[in-house]
Short mmCIF file of C-alpha atoms and ligand atoms in Angstrom, two decimals:
data_model
loop_
_atom_site.label_atom_id
_atom_site.label_comp_id
_atom_site.label_asym_id
_atom_site.label_seq_id
_atom_site.Cartn_x
_atom_site.Cartn_y
_atom_site.Cartn_z
CA MET T 228 17.96 -8.17 -24.75
CA GLN T 229 18.41 -7.36 -21.54
CA ASN T 230 18.08 -9.58 -18.41
CA ILE T 231 14.66 -9.41 -16.87
CA GLU T 232 15.77 -7.81 -13.55
CA LYS T 233 18.45 -5.32 -14.78
CA PHE T 234 15.41 -4.27 -17.34
CA ILE T 235 12.98 -3.96 -14.15
CA LYS T 236 15.23 -1.92 -11.90
CA GLY T 237 15.71 0.77 -14.62
CA LEU T 238 12.05 0.41 -15.52
CA PRO T 239 10.48 3.71 -13.75
CA LYS T 240 7.37 3.18 -11.64
CA ALA T 241 4.95 4.19 -9.25
CA GLU T 242 3.82 2.29 -5.77
CA LEU T 243 0.73 2.28 -5.47
CA HIS T 244 -0.61 0.40 -2.14
CA LEU T 245 2.07 0.81 0.48
CA HIS T 246 1.37 0.63 4.23
CA LEU T 247 3.97 3.01 5.87
CA GLU T 248 3.99 1.38 9.17
CA GLY T 249 4.67 -1.97 7.04
CA SER T 250 7.90 -0.34 6.21
CA LEU T 251 9.53 -0.61 9.24
CA GLU T 252 12.41 -2.63 8.96
CA PRO T 253 13.18 -4.92 12.51
CA GLU T 254 16.70 -2.63 12.84
CA MET T 255 14.38 0.71 13.04
CA MET T 256 12.03 -0.54 15.33
CA PHE T 257 14.99 -1.63 17.61
CA GLU T 258 16.57 1.67 17.10
CA LEU T 259 13.01 3.71 17.85
CA ALA T 260 12.47 1.19 20.78
CA ALA T 261 15.48 2.71 22.21
CA ARG T 262 15.20 5.80 21.58
CA ASN T 263 11.19 5.80 23.33
CA ASN T 264 12.48 3.50 25.57
CA ILE T 265 10.06 0.97 24.52
CA LYS T 266 9.85 -2.56 25.24
CA ILE T 267 10.01 -5.40 22.63
CA PRO T 268 9.19 -8.60 23.05
CA PHE T 269 12.84 -9.59 21.06
CA LYS T 270 16.46 -9.59 21.69
CA THR T 271 17.60 -9.16 18.38
CA PRO T 272 16.32 -7.63 14.71
CA ASP T 273 16.99 -11.90 13.23
CA GLU T 274 14.75 -12.79 15.65
CA VAL T 275 11.63 -9.86 14.93
CA ARG T 276 12.35 -11.60 11.54
CA ALA T 277 12.08 -15.38 12.98
CA ALA T 278 8.37 -14.43 14.37
CA TYR T 279 7.57 -13.04 10.41
CA LYS T 280 5.79 -16.04 9.29
CA PHE T 281 2.06 -15.97 9.36
CA SER T 282 -0.92 -18.26 7.51
CA ASN T 283 -3.26 -15.42 7.28
CA LEU T 284 -3.81 -11.34 7.44
CA GLN T 285 -4.83 -11.32 10.97
CA GLU T 286 -1.89 -13.14 12.10
CA PHE T 287 0.02 -10.36 10.51
CA LEU T 288 -2.43 -7.60 11.96
CA ASP T 289 -1.42 -8.59 15.71
CA ILE T 290 2.48 -8.53 15.27
CA TYR T 291 2.29 -5.69 12.75
CA TYR T 292 -0.13 -3.75 15.24
CA GLN T 293 2.66 -4.19 18.03
CA GLY T 294 5.44 -3.18 16.15
CA ALA T 295 3.98 0.33 15.26
CA SER T 296 4.20 0.94 18.85
CA VAL T 297 7.77 1.93 18.89
CA LEU T 298 6.63 5.17 16.41
CA VAL T 299 5.96 7.99 19.03
CA THR T 300 7.84 11.43 18.25
CA GLU T 301 7.06 13.25 14.94
CA GLN T 302 10.54 12.63 14.31
CA ASP T 303 10.18 8.33 14.83
CA PHE T 304 7.36 9.27 11.27
CA TYR T 305 9.76 11.28 9.53
CA ASP T 306 12.68 8.81 10.07
CA LEU T 307 9.87 5.93 8.79
CA THR T 308 8.85 7.39 5.53
CA PHE T 309 12.37 8.90 4.37
CA ALA T 310 13.50 5.30 5.02
CA TYR T 311 10.87 4.32 2.82
CA LEU T 312 11.69 6.60 0.50
CA THR T 313 15.47 5.90 0.35
CA ARG T 314 14.58 2.93 -0.28
CA MET T 315 12.51 3.64 -3.74
CA LYS T 316 14.84 6.16 -4.92
CA ALA T 317 17.25 2.60 -5.13
CA ASP T 318 13.92 0.69 -7.02
CA ASN T 319 13.83 3.77 -9.38
CA CYS T 320 10.43 4.48 -8.04
CA LYS T 321 9.27 7.86 -9.20
CA HIS T 322 6.05 8.56 -7.84
CA ILE T 323 4.47 7.18 -4.25
CA GLU T 324 0.73 7.01 -3.31
CA VAL T 325 1.23 6.01 0.18
CA PHE T 326 -1.30 4.94 3.68
CA PHE T 327 -1.21 5.66 7.08
CA ASP T 328 -3.17 4.23 9.95
CA PRO T 329 -4.12 7.19 12.03
CA GLN T 330 -6.00 5.00 14.50
CA THR T 331 -3.21 2.79 15.35
CA HIS T 332 -1.17 6.00 16.77
CA THR T 333 -4.10 8.36 18.25
CA ASP T 334 -5.37 5.15 20.00
CA ARG T 335 -2.18 5.32 22.02
CA GLY T 336 -2.55 9.00 22.69
CA ILE T 337 0.33 10.12 19.92
CA GLY T 338 -1.46 13.70 18.69
CA PHE T 339 -2.76 13.61 14.86
CA ASP T 340 -0.23 16.23 14.21
CA VAL T 341 2.14 14.37 15.35
CA VAL T 342 1.53 11.44 12.73
CA VAL T 343 1.36 13.35 9.35
CA GLY T 344 3.19 16.13 10.48
CA GLY T 345 6.36 13.75 10.45
CA ILE T 346 5.03 12.39 7.32
CA SER T 347 4.86 14.83 5.42
CA ARG T 348 8.30 16.21 6.09
CA ALA T 349 9.91 13.62 4.94
CA LEU T 350 7.46 13.40 1.61
CA ALA T 351 8.63 17.02 1.22
CA ASP T 352 12.30 15.82 1.62
CA GLY T 353 11.91 13.47 -0.73
CA LYS T 354 10.78 15.12 -3.52
CA ALA T 355 13.05 17.76 -2.55
CA LYS T 356 16.09 15.33 -2.15
CA TYR T 357 14.75 12.49 -4.20
CA GLY T 358 12.73 14.27 -7.43
CA ILE T 359 10.18 11.26 -5.61
CA THR T 360 6.34 12.81 -5.86
CA SER T 361 4.22 11.39 -3.15
CA ARG T 362 0.27 11.78 -2.45
CA LEU T 363 -0.97 10.12 1.27
CA ILE T 364 -3.75 8.11 1.93
CA MET T 365 -5.22 7.89 5.32
CA CYS T 366 -7.10 4.38 6.27
CA PHE T 367 -9.85 3.83 8.71
CA LEU T 368 -9.23 0.47 10.78
CA ARG T 369 -11.95 -1.43 9.11
CA HIS T 370 -12.09 -3.74 12.76
CA LEU T 371 -12.97 -0.54 14.79
CA PRO T 372 -16.64 0.48 14.86
CA GLU T 373 -17.86 3.52 12.49
CA ASP T 374 -17.99 6.14 15.29
CA ALA T 375 -14.04 5.88 15.20
CA ALA T 376 -13.88 6.38 11.26
CA PHE T 377 -15.94 9.43 11.89
CA LYS T 378 -14.00 11.07 14.91
CA THR T 379 -10.60 10.15 12.79
CA LEU T 380 -12.02 11.93 9.94
CA GLU T 381 -13.04 14.80 12.04
CA GLN T 382 -9.53 15.23 13.29
CA ALA T 383 -8.29 15.14 9.63
CA LYS T 384 -9.90 17.89 8.52
CA PRO T 385 -7.32 20.53 9.97
CA TYR T 386 -5.00 18.53 7.39
CA LEU T 387 -6.72 17.97 4.46
CA ASP T 388 -4.54 20.03 2.43
CA LYS T 389 -1.83 16.82 2.97
CA ILE T 390 -4.10 14.53 2.67
CA ILE T 391 -5.26 13.01 -1.01
CA GLY T 392 -7.91 10.71 -0.24
CA VAL T 393 -9.24 8.07 2.40
CA GLY T 394 -8.61 4.08 2.29
CA LEU T 395 -10.36 0.96 4.16
CA ASP T 396 -7.19 -1.84 5.72
CA SER T 397 -6.97 -4.24 8.71
CA GLY T 398 -9.19 -7.31 9.02
CA GLU T 399 -11.61 -7.85 5.82
CA VAL T 400 -13.78 -10.69 7.00
CA GLY T 401 -16.21 -9.25 9.32
CA HIS T 402 -16.17 -6.07 8.33
CA PRO T 403 -17.61 -5.38 4.99
CA PRO T 404 -17.25 -1.47 3.60
CA SER T 405 -20.72 -1.28 4.08
CA LYS T 406 -20.27 -0.89 8.04
CA PHE T 407 -18.37 2.25 6.48
CA ALA T 408 -20.96 3.32 3.80
CA ARG T 409 -21.87 6.66 5.23
CA VAL T 410 -18.26 7.99 6.84
CA PHE T 411 -17.13 7.17 3.05
CA ALA T 412 -19.91 9.24 2.18
CA ALA T 413 -18.89 11.79 4.09
CA ALA T 414 -14.51 11.84 3.34
CA ARG T 415 -16.17 11.84 -0.55
CA GLU T 416 -18.33 15.34 0.21
CA LEU T 417 -14.96 16.53 1.62
CA GLY T 418 -13.42 16.10 -1.74
CA LEU T 419 -11.32 13.07 -0.96
CA LYS T 420 -10.18 10.13 -3.50
CA ILE T 421 -11.75 6.77 -2.52
CA VAL T 422 -9.78 3.49 -1.96
CA ALA T 423 -10.55 0.13 0.21
CA HIS T 424 -9.14 -3.01 0.81
CA ALA T 425 -11.79 -5.47 -1.16
CA GLY T 426 -11.43 -9.19 -1.62
CA GLU T 427 -7.84 -9.99 -0.03
CA GLU T 428 -9.51 -12.36 2.01
CA GLY T 429 -12.82 -11.17 1.86
CA PRO T 430 -15.76 -12.32 -0.77
CA PRO T 431 -16.41 -10.64 -3.92
CA GLU T 432 -19.77 -9.15 -2.38
CA TYR T 433 -16.66 -7.03 -0.53
CA ILE T 434 -16.09 -5.59 -4.41
CA TYR T 435 -19.10 -5.48 -5.12
CA GLU T 436 -20.18 -3.15 -1.76
CA ALA T 437 -16.60 -1.05 -2.15
CA LEU T 438 -17.88 0.35 -5.85
CA ASP T 439 -21.78 0.52 -5.55
CA LEU T 440 -21.50 1.90 -1.50
CA LEU T 441 -18.08 3.30 -0.81
CA HIS T 442 -17.39 4.31 -5.04
CA VAL T 443 -13.64 3.40 -5.02
CA ASP T 444 -11.60 5.20 -7.40
CA ARG T 445 -9.52 1.90 -6.94
CA ILE T 446 -9.33 -1.05 -5.37
CA ASP T 447 -6.71 -2.25 -3.04
CA HIS T 448 -6.01 -6.51 -3.98
CA GLY T 449 -9.11 -6.88 -5.37
CA ASN T 450 -7.81 -10.85 -6.17
CA ARG T 451 -11.38 -12.18 -5.16
CA CYS T 452 -13.16 -10.51 -8.29
CA MET T 453 -11.72 -13.45 -10.06
CA GLU T 454 -14.23 -15.19 -9.13
CA ASP T 455 -17.21 -13.75 -10.38
CA ASN T 456 -17.17 -13.41 -14.22
CA ALA T 457 -19.33 -10.08 -14.27
CA LEU T 458 -17.64 -8.56 -11.69
CA VAL T 459 -14.50 -8.92 -13.77
CA ALA T 460 -16.05 -7.33 -16.35
CA ARG T 461 -17.40 -4.52 -14.63
CA ILE T 462 -14.23 -3.45 -13.08
CA ALA T 463 -12.61 -4.19 -16.58
CA SER T 464 -14.99 -1.62 -18.08
CA ALA T 465 -15.18 0.80 -15.60
CA GLY T 466 -11.29 0.65 -15.99
CA LEU T 467 -10.42 0.98 -12.29
CA THR T 468 -7.18 -0.18 -11.43
CA LEU T 469 -6.39 -2.63 -9.09
CA THR T 470 -3.41 -2.39 -6.66
CA VAL T 471 -2.74 -5.73 -6.14
CA CYS T 472 0.35 -7.45 -3.90
CA PRO T 473 2.42 -10.37 -5.18
CA LEU T 474 5.21 -11.12 -2.29
CA SER T 475 2.24 -9.82 0.69
CA ASN T 476 -0.45 -12.44 -0.89
CA LEU T 477 2.09 -15.09 -0.63
CA ALA T 478 3.22 -14.42 2.77
CA LEU T 479 -0.95 -14.18 4.14
CA CYS T 480 -1.40 -17.16 2.36
CA VAL T 481 -3.68 -15.62 -0.28
CA VAL T 482 -1.50 -17.79 -2.55
CA LYS T 483 -0.13 -20.80 -1.51
CA ASP T 484 2.78 -20.36 -4.45
CA LEU T 485 3.66 -17.32 -6.48
CA LYS T 486 3.29 -19.44 -9.64
CA LYS T 487 -0.49 -19.58 -8.83
CA HIS T 488 -1.06 -16.07 -8.10
CA PRO T 489 -3.65 -14.93 -10.33
CA LEU T 490 -2.13 -11.49 -11.83
CA ARG T 491 -2.09 -12.72 -15.11
CA GLU T 492 -4.97 -13.84 -15.45
CA MET T 493 -6.51 -11.00 -14.01
CA MET T 494 -4.85 -9.27 -16.98
CA ALA T 495 -5.51 -11.31 -19.65
CA ALA T 496 -9.41 -10.47 -18.68
CA GLY T 497 -8.79 -6.95 -19.14
CA LEU T 498 -8.33 -5.43 -15.58
CA LYS T 499 -5.65 -2.59 -14.93
CA VAL T 500 -3.25 -4.14 -12.35
CA THR T 501 -0.37 -2.31 -10.62
CA ILE T 502 2.40 -4.46 -8.79
CA ASN T 503 2.98 -3.39 -5.19
CA SER T 504 4.48 -4.29 -1.93
CA ASP T 505 1.78 -3.17 0.82
CA ASP T 506 4.44 -4.19 3.96
CA PRO T 507 7.82 -4.64 2.40
CA ALA T 508 9.56 -5.14 6.00
CA TYR T 509 7.36 -8.06 6.87
CA PHE T 510 6.59 -9.52 3.30
CA GLY T 511 10.39 -10.17 2.37
CA GLY T 512 10.13 -7.57 -0.62
CA TYR T 513 10.06 -3.54 -1.46
CA LEU T 514 8.87 -2.64 -5.63
CA ASN T 515 11.14 -4.57 -7.59
CA GLN T 516 11.85 -7.26 -6.00
CA ASN T 517 7.90 -8.20 -6.28
CA TYR T 518 7.86 -7.05 -9.77
CA ILE T 519 11.58 -9.84 -10.19
CA GLU T 520 9.81 -12.54 -8.12
CA THR T 521 6.28 -12.29 -9.85
CA ALA T 522 7.84 -12.30 -13.66
CA GLN T 523 10.15 -15.16 -12.73
CA ALA T 524 7.38 -17.14 -11.36
CA LEU T 525 4.80 -16.27 -14.30
CA ASP T 526 6.99 -15.98 -16.45
CA LEU T 527 6.03 -12.55 -17.40
CA SER T 528 6.73 -10.75 -20.92
CA ARG T 529 8.47 -7.85 -21.08
CA ASP T 530 5.39 -6.36 -22.72
CA GLU T 531 3.43 -7.15 -20.06
CA ILE T 532 5.97 -5.55 -17.18
CA ILE T 533 5.75 -2.52 -18.78
CA THR T 534 1.83 -2.64 -19.11
CA CYS T 535 2.16 -2.89 -14.80
CA ALA T 536 4.45 -0.09 -14.73
CA LYS T 537 2.00 2.69 -17.08
CA ASN T 538 -0.21 1.56 -15.16
CA SER T 539 1.00 2.70 -11.71
CA PHE T 540 1.25 5.94 -13.44
CA LEU T 541 -2.49 5.86 -14.95
CA GLY T 542 -3.83 4.33 -11.98
CA SER T 543 -2.12 7.05 -9.91
CA PHE T 544 -4.31 10.08 -9.04
CA LEU T 545 -1.16 12.77 -10.38
CA PRO T 546 -2.58 14.95 -13.20
CA ASP T 547 -2.88 14.22 -16.26
CA ASP T 548 0.56 15.57 -17.48
CA GLU T 549 2.48 14.43 -15.42
CA ILE T 550 0.85 10.78 -15.85
CA ALA T 551 1.66 11.92 -19.64
CA LYS T 552 5.27 12.61 -18.79
CA HIS T 553 6.24 9.20 -16.86
CA LEU T 554 4.38 7.42 -19.70
CA SER T 555 6.89 8.77 -22.65
CA ASP T 556 9.82 8.13 -20.06
CA ILE T 557 8.80 4.90 -19.71
CA GLU T 558 8.49 4.72 -24.17
CA VAL T 559 11.93 5.89 -23.95
CA TYR T 560 13.43 4.00 -21.70
CA CYS T 561 11.81 0.92 -23.63
CA PHE T 562 12.03 1.42 -26.85
CA SER T 563 15.61 3.74 -27.77
N1 LIG Z 749 -5.05 -6.08 4.50
C1 LIG Z 749 -5.66 -5.52 5.89
N2 LIG Z 749 -5.00 -4.31 6.23
C2 LIG Z 749 -3.10 -4.04 6.02
C3 LIG Z 749 -2.81 -4.86 5.39
C4 LIG Z 749 -3.02 -5.74 4.44
O1 LIG Z 749 -2.89 -6.28 3.20
N3 LIG Z 749 -1.31 -4.50 5.46
C5 LIG Z 749 -1.50 -3.19 6.72
N4 LIG Z 749 -3.01 -3.22 6.86
ZN1 LIG Z 750 -2.80 -3.49 1.98
#
């Protein structure tokens, strides 16, 4: 039997929960700061890394939004996205569904076209050069008001051929999904897919709201559903996918120890769980590292790892024939 690390590295997989701004490595942060003449309060990439110690989501977000300020030109967004694709090629990742936060940039006077232009040009090159397929999801920042989300949806309208869906991120507690029910209804009317961060720090009630008021196609994180058996049963029977991010949960103290991560119990409860990196430049590991450390900490079986990889395609927004091809590639890799 192959060792588990080698097995994970070769396993075909998709990533469904990744914030592009969270893939900004400190080295690139310095490069872009110099290119754009932007001051950052650090002298070296190591100094930046040393500052990445968080005790909750908000402490991370404060640093993360500051880091994103070096992204200015279309080329910056291209470079950021292409660097992530290159990293995913190394992880044998075949498909990505990535988030971006338009408001983080448009609020600094960067054009929506600049952001989407650079990202989508890189995604097209990722397909051409690496064969990695992709979908782009635009997130509303939940700490901002509903009307700002409506304005962002309006700005997105000329680019809907490049955007598959909308999501909800930023500080969860105090900003429940209900705050955005109307703007998500408008997004659904436009034919967009719906996802939302829920139950990362927020209570199970926020997951109910994501289901009942936003009508999500997928739940991002969702860990805290485990506090409510009826909610678990409902998510399981609806067949909804959860995009779980173990190293993020550890870095933001959602779990105290990876060995105590609920992922295995979530799977055992019948939930469709996937493994993802969230903000890998900040949380110390890309996709394979999340698989490897989680498998080791929870002593996951080969079958459980395979199930997570299969779920990553089953829970994607790819057409059925492409999903079927990826599942058959997994079978070939695992059983021949
Ligand atoms: N939660 C909420 N907002 C975020 C996150 C997260 O884990 N990462 C980037 N924005
Ligand atoms: Zn996230």
